[in-house]
DNA sequence: GTCTATAACTCGATAGAC
DNA sequence: GTCTATCGAGTTATAGAC
């Protein structure tokens, strides 16, 4: 990857995140990146290629760390971690990752509306793989009596919904300035509600 | 509003929802609407005008009271209904509304990513008012001992998160064909988990 | 229907690295 | 001398505009 290429990536991320893919012209990208327009097409065979190049690393990032790599480990070791602990760590980890990759996430979600490839990639990597691993964990914890005997699909949905809620509300309330509680407290309350919802009572 | 104008609106909504604003040309809109391209510019001074000056305000102004009306209605009967019943009805009602206005919802969400005006309008009308109404209900039910003494913000987030989860999963699993349960069952399980999470034990 | 701008994209020329 | 990254004028199609 040459310096120019990195520059094209940086410019594309900036423009796609703020104006969207369709509204950003290759001429703008070239200008923002400080390269000739032709240079863009030496490296990417089409404008859409730039988009996919921007989005791909994020998909990998979100599919790979923690949950996909470590959950199986945790699960196989008959872990000493409770579901509450796992979910808390999961939420922390995801919020951090989203914050660190905010622009990329924006682009990914925005363009998932329009491009089948991106939507499909998102579903088949992040979603499906996560779901498969989560199902194993959930079912084993149900058998162990830690969780209520609910359909694992519903439990998965509850866990993911709470995470999405945390992310959305963070952005909404941040901008409003009426978030009095710290993020750590928000996570704690959310996990408390979630666990009351899915766990067996002691 | 003339018949042609209505036709342009209808065509715009259809195209914007499926391809997005930038990917839809005025030529396409004209063709879809069965009018000459020039007609569009007699009514709207630019393409963006169709979106901002017409589509967005119409959506927000007409959608907001409509959305809130049902919520108010449901909340007004609150005395006789349990939180579980209220939330169940709310979810049914919202899912129905979203299904019936899928295209409008898509445009709103898509454009909310890019246009501050739309995002702000959504937040300051639908979101804030709903939140105010919900807060009253939640706090009164906490005082009555029906709900656990949690911050109403967190309870509101839990209720809304579950709804968002239902909507998202509906679209994902629909396309996957692995939704075995009916929507009514999905709602019931979701409400069950939610209520276990936020309600006091009997 | 027509005009003008601009979109994505091409390609021959160039220049420095080895 | 060849190779590879780069440039940027040039091409073609189509956009918005009226």
XYZ file of C-alpha atoms (C1' of nucleotides) in Angstrom:
440
model
C 0.000 0.000 0.000
C 1.555 3.264 -1.146
C 1.291 6.598 0.608
C -1.108 7.835 -2.080
C -3.323 4.830 -1.572
C -3.516 5.464 2.138
C -4.362 9.039 1.326
C -7.182 7.957 -0.977
C -8.566 5.730 1.775
C -8.428 8.493 4.336
C -10.145 10.965 2.006
C -12.810 8.437 1.029
C -13.629 7.614 4.641
C -13.959 11.287 5.466
C -16.185 12.062 2.503
C -18.323 8.908 2.593
C -18.983 9.340 6.294
C -20.077 12.947 5.980
C -21.800 13.088 2.596
C -22.462 9.493 1.733
C -21.096 7.353 -1.061
C -23.224 8.612 -3.934
C -22.782 12.257 -3.029
C -18.995 12.009 -3.019
C -17.390 12.277 -6.449
C -14.081 10.734 -7.393
C -12.921 14.249 -8.290
C -13.564 15.322 -4.697
C -11.806 12.295 -3.326
C -8.803 12.990 -5.538
C -8.686 16.615 -4.448
C -9.086 15.777 -0.762
C -6.410 13.097 -1.057
C -4.074 15.351 -3.027
C -3.722 12.930 -5.935
C -4.694 12.934 -9.586
C -8.065 11.397 -10.355
C -6.405 8.805 -12.548
C -4.391 7.531 -9.613
C -7.582 6.435 -7.885
C -8.417 4.134 -10.778
C -4.917 2.663 -10.867
C -5.615 1.263 -7.421
C -9.366 0.678 -7.466
C -11.062 -0.468 -10.603
C -14.253 1.404 -9.808
C -15.666 3.824 -7.295
C -17.585 0.999 -5.672
C -14.296 -0.785 -5.164
C -13.216 2.070 -2.925
C -16.339 1.598 -0.835
C -15.764 -2.113 -0.440
C -12.126 -1.483 0.449
C -13.258 0.942 3.148
C -15.877 -1.364 4.569
C -14.075 -4.698 4.455
C -11.582 -4.118 7.284
C -14.393 -3.024 9.598
C -16.372 -6.152 8.901
C -13.323 -8.201 9.736
C -12.677 -6.185 12.873
C -16.180 -6.641 14.152
C -16.428 -10.275 13.225
C -13.085 -11.324 14.598
C -12.280 -9.993 18.061
C -13.571 -11.048 21.427
C -16.853 -12.696 20.718
C -15.871 -14.893 17.824
C -12.410 -15.674 19.070
C -12.935 -15.884 22.771
C -16.495 -17.006 23.316
C -15.808 -20.480 22.081
C -12.853 -20.590 24.409
C -14.922 -19.393 27.311
C -17.671 -21.801 26.450
C -15.338 -24.774 26.023
C -13.610 -24.179 29.318
C -16.970 -24.467 31.100
C -16.130 -20.971 32.128
C -16.228 -19.607 35.589
C -17.671 -16.434 34.093
C -21.374 -15.755 34.570
C -23.547 -14.638 31.677
C -23.750 -11.239 33.357
C -19.976 -10.949 33.310
C -19.733 -12.099 29.715
C -22.415 -9.683 28.530
C -20.912 -6.791 30.475
C -17.546 -7.379 28.909
C -19.148 -7.824 25.520
C -20.978 -4.497 25.768
C -17.872 -2.653 26.924
C -15.884 -4.159 24.129
C -18.429 -3.407 21.400
C -19.028 0.184 22.550
C -15.311 0.787 22.543
C -14.893 -0.735 19.110
C -17.751 1.299 17.668
C -16.408 4.491 19.168
C -12.938 3.841 17.778
C -14.375 3.166 14.313
C -17.258 5.591 14.264
C -16.798 6.808 10.693
C -16.416 3.311 9.329
C -19.475 2.106 11.179
C -21.494 5.026 9.845
C -20.469 4.227 6.286
C -21.168 0.542 6.768
C -24.668 1.095 8.130
C -25.541 3.847 5.673
C -24.512 1.899 2.640
C -25.999 -1.370 3.882
C -29.318 0.236 3.016
C -28.439 0.397 -0.677
C -25.837 -2.208 -1.488
C -26.766 -5.833 -1.337
C -23.137 -6.939 -1.163
C -22.551 -4.943 1.989
C -25.773 -6.040 3.623
C -25.041 -9.638 2.742
C -21.467 -9.369 3.992
C -22.668 -7.851 7.243
C -25.219 -10.586 7.772
C -23.061 -13.513 6.776
C -19.998 -12.470 8.732
C -20.856 -10.519 11.839
C -24.431 -11.564 12.339
C -24.533 -15.220 11.426
C -21.240 -16.172 13.014
C -22.037 -14.338 16.185
C -25.420 -15.943 16.295
C -24.052 -19.459 15.907
C -21.574 -19.055 18.726
C -24.059 -17.238 20.932
C -26.579 -20.032 20.447
C -24.140 -22.583 21.801
C -23.357 -20.476 24.826
C -27.000 -19.679 25.510
C -28.137 -23.280 25.230
C -25.382 -24.559 27.480
C -26.298 -21.957 30.094
C -29.943 -22.900 29.829
C -29.039 -26.535 30.419
C -26.904 -25.515 33.356
C -29.940 -23.763 34.801
C -28.333 -20.350 34.748
C -30.724 -19.037 32.120
C -34.460 -19.541 31.778
C -35.529 -22.097 29.179
C -36.301 -19.598 26.438
C -35.739 -19.957 22.678
C -32.095 -19.069 22.137
C -33.128 -16.864 19.227
C -35.131 -14.687 21.592
C -32.319 -14.517 24.134
C -29.858 -13.577 21.411
C -32.210 -10.891 20.214
C -32.586 -9.526 23.721
C -28.824 -9.325 24.209
C -28.256 -7.668 20.843
C -31.219 -5.307 21.187
C -29.903 -3.969 24.471
C -26.535 -3.340 22.872
C -28.104 -1.496 19.953
C -30.171 0.508 22.416
C -27.049 1.468 24.333
C -25.305 2.628 21.177
C -28.269 4.607 19.861
C -29.097 6.268 23.162
C -25.497 7.137 23.681
C -25.504 9.195 20.515
C -28.907 10.719 21.097
C -28.413 11.667 24.713
C -24.827 12.732 24.178
C -26.010 15.358 21.765
C -28.781 16.380 24.122
C -26.526 16.663 27.078
C -29.000 14.899 29.336
C -26.885 11.865 29.961
C -26.133 12.218 33.621
C -24.943 8.695 34.146
C -21.589 7.431 33.042
C -21.350 4.838 30.344
C -20.263 2.230 32.874
C -23.424 2.851 34.884
C -25.560 2.646 31.758
C -24.022 -0.704 30.934
C -24.558 -1.948 34.480
C -28.242 -0.998 34.535
C -28.813 -2.442 31.076
C -27.186 -5.745 32.027
C -29.188 -5.800 35.242
C -32.470 -5.463 33.346
C -31.377 -7.949 30.710
C -30.291 -10.565 33.220
C -33.453 -10.201 35.256
C -35.212 -10.861 31.978
C -33.367 -13.937 30.824
C -31.823 -15.491 33.926
C -33.349 -17.873 36.411
C -33.926 -16.391 39.818
C -31.573 -17.695 42.456
C -51.613 20.038 -4.709
C -52.343 18.899 -8.260
C -52.704 15.331 -9.431
C -49.313 15.541 -11.178
C -47.718 16.802 -8.008
C -49.127 13.922 -6.039
C -47.845 11.610 -8.719
C -44.358 13.096 -8.479
C -44.454 12.638 -4.723
C -45.531 9.036 -4.989
C -42.821 8.271 -7.547
C -40.180 10.061 -5.481
C -41.056 8.132 -2.352
C -40.895 4.857 -4.197
C -37.547 5.588 -5.822
C -35.901 7.271 -2.851
C -36.881 4.345 -0.641
C -35.500 1.682 -2.919
C -32.436 3.334 -4.469
C -31.776 6.291 -2.235
C -31.943 9.968 -3.004
C -28.718 10.411 -4.947
C -29.169 7.272 -7.016
C -32.605 8.377 -8.218
C -32.565 10.733 -11.193
C -35.214 13.295 -11.970
C -35.639 11.574 -15.329
C -36.575 8.366 -13.516
C -38.945 10.190 -11.227
C -40.611 11.833 -14.217
C -40.966 8.521 -16.010
C -42.278 6.727 -12.942
C -44.707 9.563 -12.282
C -45.821 9.738 -15.896
C -45.000 13.425 -16.246
C -42.509 15.393 -18.297
C -39.260 16.112 -16.586
C -39.914 19.815 -16.935
C -43.062 19.476 -14.863
C -40.988 18.498 -11.878
C -39.065 21.739 -12.038
C -42.217 23.787 -12.369
C -43.242 22.544 -8.944
C -39.911 22.058 -7.213
C -36.936 24.261 -7.900
C -34.429 21.430 -7.496
C -34.241 17.727 -6.775
C -33.207 18.367 -3.216
C -36.348 20.417 -2.862
C -38.389 17.337 -3.492
C -36.696 15.650 -0.591
C -36.185 18.457 1.894
C -38.954 20.901 1.179
C -41.553 18.256 0.486
C -40.856 14.677 1.492
C -39.193 15.288 4.828
C -41.616 17.830 6.287
C -44.558 15.797 5.086
C -43.151 12.684 6.676
C -42.214 14.336 9.915
C -45.262 16.562 10.279
C -47.773 13.943 9.331
C -45.975 11.009 10.827
C -45.325 12.580 14.201
C -48.914 13.314 15.255
C -49.988 10.027 13.756
C -47.382 8.074 15.673
C -48.066 9.921 18.877
C -51.832 9.681 18.577
C -51.774 5.923 18.953
C -49.304 6.066 21.771
C -51.466 8.563 23.614
C -54.499 6.400 23.081
C -52.756 3.358 24.472
C -51.411 5.310 27.415
C -54.754 6.906 28.171
C -56.270 3.552 28.945
C -53.373 2.912 31.258
C -55.381 2.554 34.426
C -57.050 -0.658 33.354
C -54.051 -2.225 31.662
C -50.922 -3.853 33.005
C -47.523 -2.780 31.669
C -47.303 -6.126 29.888
C -50.572 -5.428 28.109
C -49.583 -1.872 27.245
C -46.223 -2.923 25.843
C -47.737 -5.802 23.897
C -50.248 -3.496 22.295
C -47.581 -0.896 21.672
C -45.358 -3.416 19.893
C -48.208 -4.751 17.779
C -49.211 -1.266 16.842
C -45.693 -0.081 16.006
C -44.872 -3.152 13.917
C -48.076 -2.630 11.983
C -47.354 1.053 11.455
C -43.820 0.369 10.269
C -44.994 -2.353 7.934
C -47.676 -0.135 6.449
C -45.200 2.709 5.922
C -42.065 0.794 5.164
C -40.940 3.051 2.325
C -41.398 6.219 4.330
C -39.541 4.723 7.253
C -36.662 3.699 5.016
C -36.324 7.201 3.571
C -36.489 8.790 6.997
C -33.803 6.551 8.423
C -31.567 6.814 5.387
C -31.725 10.545 5.219
C -31.470 10.972 8.967
C -27.901 9.776 8.564
C -26.990 12.751 6.375
C -29.358 15.591 7.091
C -29.259 17.264 10.463
C -32.663 18.847 9.884
C -34.355 15.487 9.528
C -32.536 13.938 12.473
C -33.326 16.922 14.629
C -36.968 16.875 13.587
C -37.274 13.205 14.437
C -35.653 13.647 17.811
C -37.487 16.750 18.881
C -40.905 15.486 17.916
C -41.337 11.733 17.993
C -38.578 10.806 20.359
C -38.844 13.486 22.991
C -42.606 13.416 23.271
C -42.719 9.661 23.440
C -40.108 9.762 26.105
C -42.054 12.293 28.146
C -45.215 10.221 27.956
C -43.351 7.034 28.748
C -41.590 8.580 31.726
C -44.899 9.459 33.332
C -46.237 5.970 32.840
C -43.058 4.286 34.041
C -42.738 6.388 37.156
C -46.367 5.900 38.135
C -45.979 2.149 37.735
C -42.816 2.176 39.806
C -44.667 4.020 42.574
C -47.522 1.553 42.326
C -44.991 -1.231 42.848
C -45.673 -2.854 39.505
C -42.212 -2.053 38.169
C -38.857 -2.282 39.879
C -37.425 1.049 41.050
C -35.118 1.582 38.075
C -34.209 4.870 36.364
C -37.078 5.546 33.964
C -34.547 6.363 31.255
C -33.213 2.815 31.445
C -36.687 1.295 31.410
C -37.626 3.408 28.414
C -34.475 2.317 26.654
C -35.222 -1.328 27.396
C -38.743 -1.045 25.983
C -37.581 0.776 22.862
C -34.564 -1.484 22.344
C -36.743 -4.558 22.335
C -39.006 -2.975 19.749
C -36.064 -2.060 17.528
C -34.772 -5.597 17.925
C -38.125 -7.009 16.853
C -38.193 -4.823 13.755
C -34.609 -5.546 12.753
C -34.836 -9.289 13.325
C -38.067 -9.440 11.456
C -36.368 -8.151 8.341
C -33.220 -10.193 8.775
C -34.862 -13.493 9.570
C -37.619 -12.968 7.042
C -35.038 -12.862 4.317
C -33.275 -15.866 5.777
C -36.400 -17.917 6.020
C -35.489 -19.212 9.464
C -38.262 -17.450 11.275
C -40.360 -20.342 12.432
C -42.348 -18.479 14.993
C -45.180 -16.148 14.160
C -44.872 -12.468 14.833
C -47.399 -12.734 17.643
C -45.214 -15.337 19.341
C -42.125 -13.211 18.870
C -43.880 -10.305 20.528
C -45.057 -12.492 23.391
C -41.573 -13.864 24.114
C -40.019 -10.418 23.834
C -42.530 -8.929 26.239
C -42.014 -11.844 28.605
C -38.263 -11.231 28.723
C -38.715 -7.490 29.024
C -41.232 -7.740 31.829
C -39.122 -10.222 33.765
C -36.399 -7.602 33.412
C -38.259 -4.531 34.572
C -41.197 -5.767 36.662
C -41.328 -6.617 40.332
C -41.903 -10.222 41.200
C -45.487 -10.940 42.082
C -36.110 19.160 -26.374
C -31.845 21.122 -25.332
C -28.116 22.972 -22.809
C -24.257 22.728 -19.636
C -21.872 20.719 -16.013
C -20.098 17.056 -14.024
C -20.002 12.152 -13.199
C -17.131 7.864 -13.666
C -13.594 6.229 -15.999
C -9.321 5.744 -19.770
C -4.859 6.136 -21.428
C -0.568 7.853 -23.216
C 3.199 10.472 -21.164
C 6.523 11.011 -17.436
C 9.663 10.404 -13.955
C 12.191 8.279 -10.491
C 13.878 3.481 -8.447
C 16.471 -0.376 -9.264
C 16.383 -0.153 -19.670
C 12.466 -1.731 -17.439
C 9.083 -1.228 -14.016
C 5.766 0.861 -11.459
C 3.379 4.775 -9.430
C 1.742 8.836 -10.877
C -0.355 12.571 -13.528
C -3.981 14.941 -15.869
C -6.095 15.934 -20.237
C -9.512 13.569 -22.647
C -13.788 10.510 -23.388
C -18.436 9.358 -22.921
C -22.649 9.292 -20.707
C -25.899 11.218 -18.063
C -27.183 14.280 -14.469
C -29.956 18.440 -13.195
C -32.050 22.326 -14.957
C -35.554 25.036 -17.427
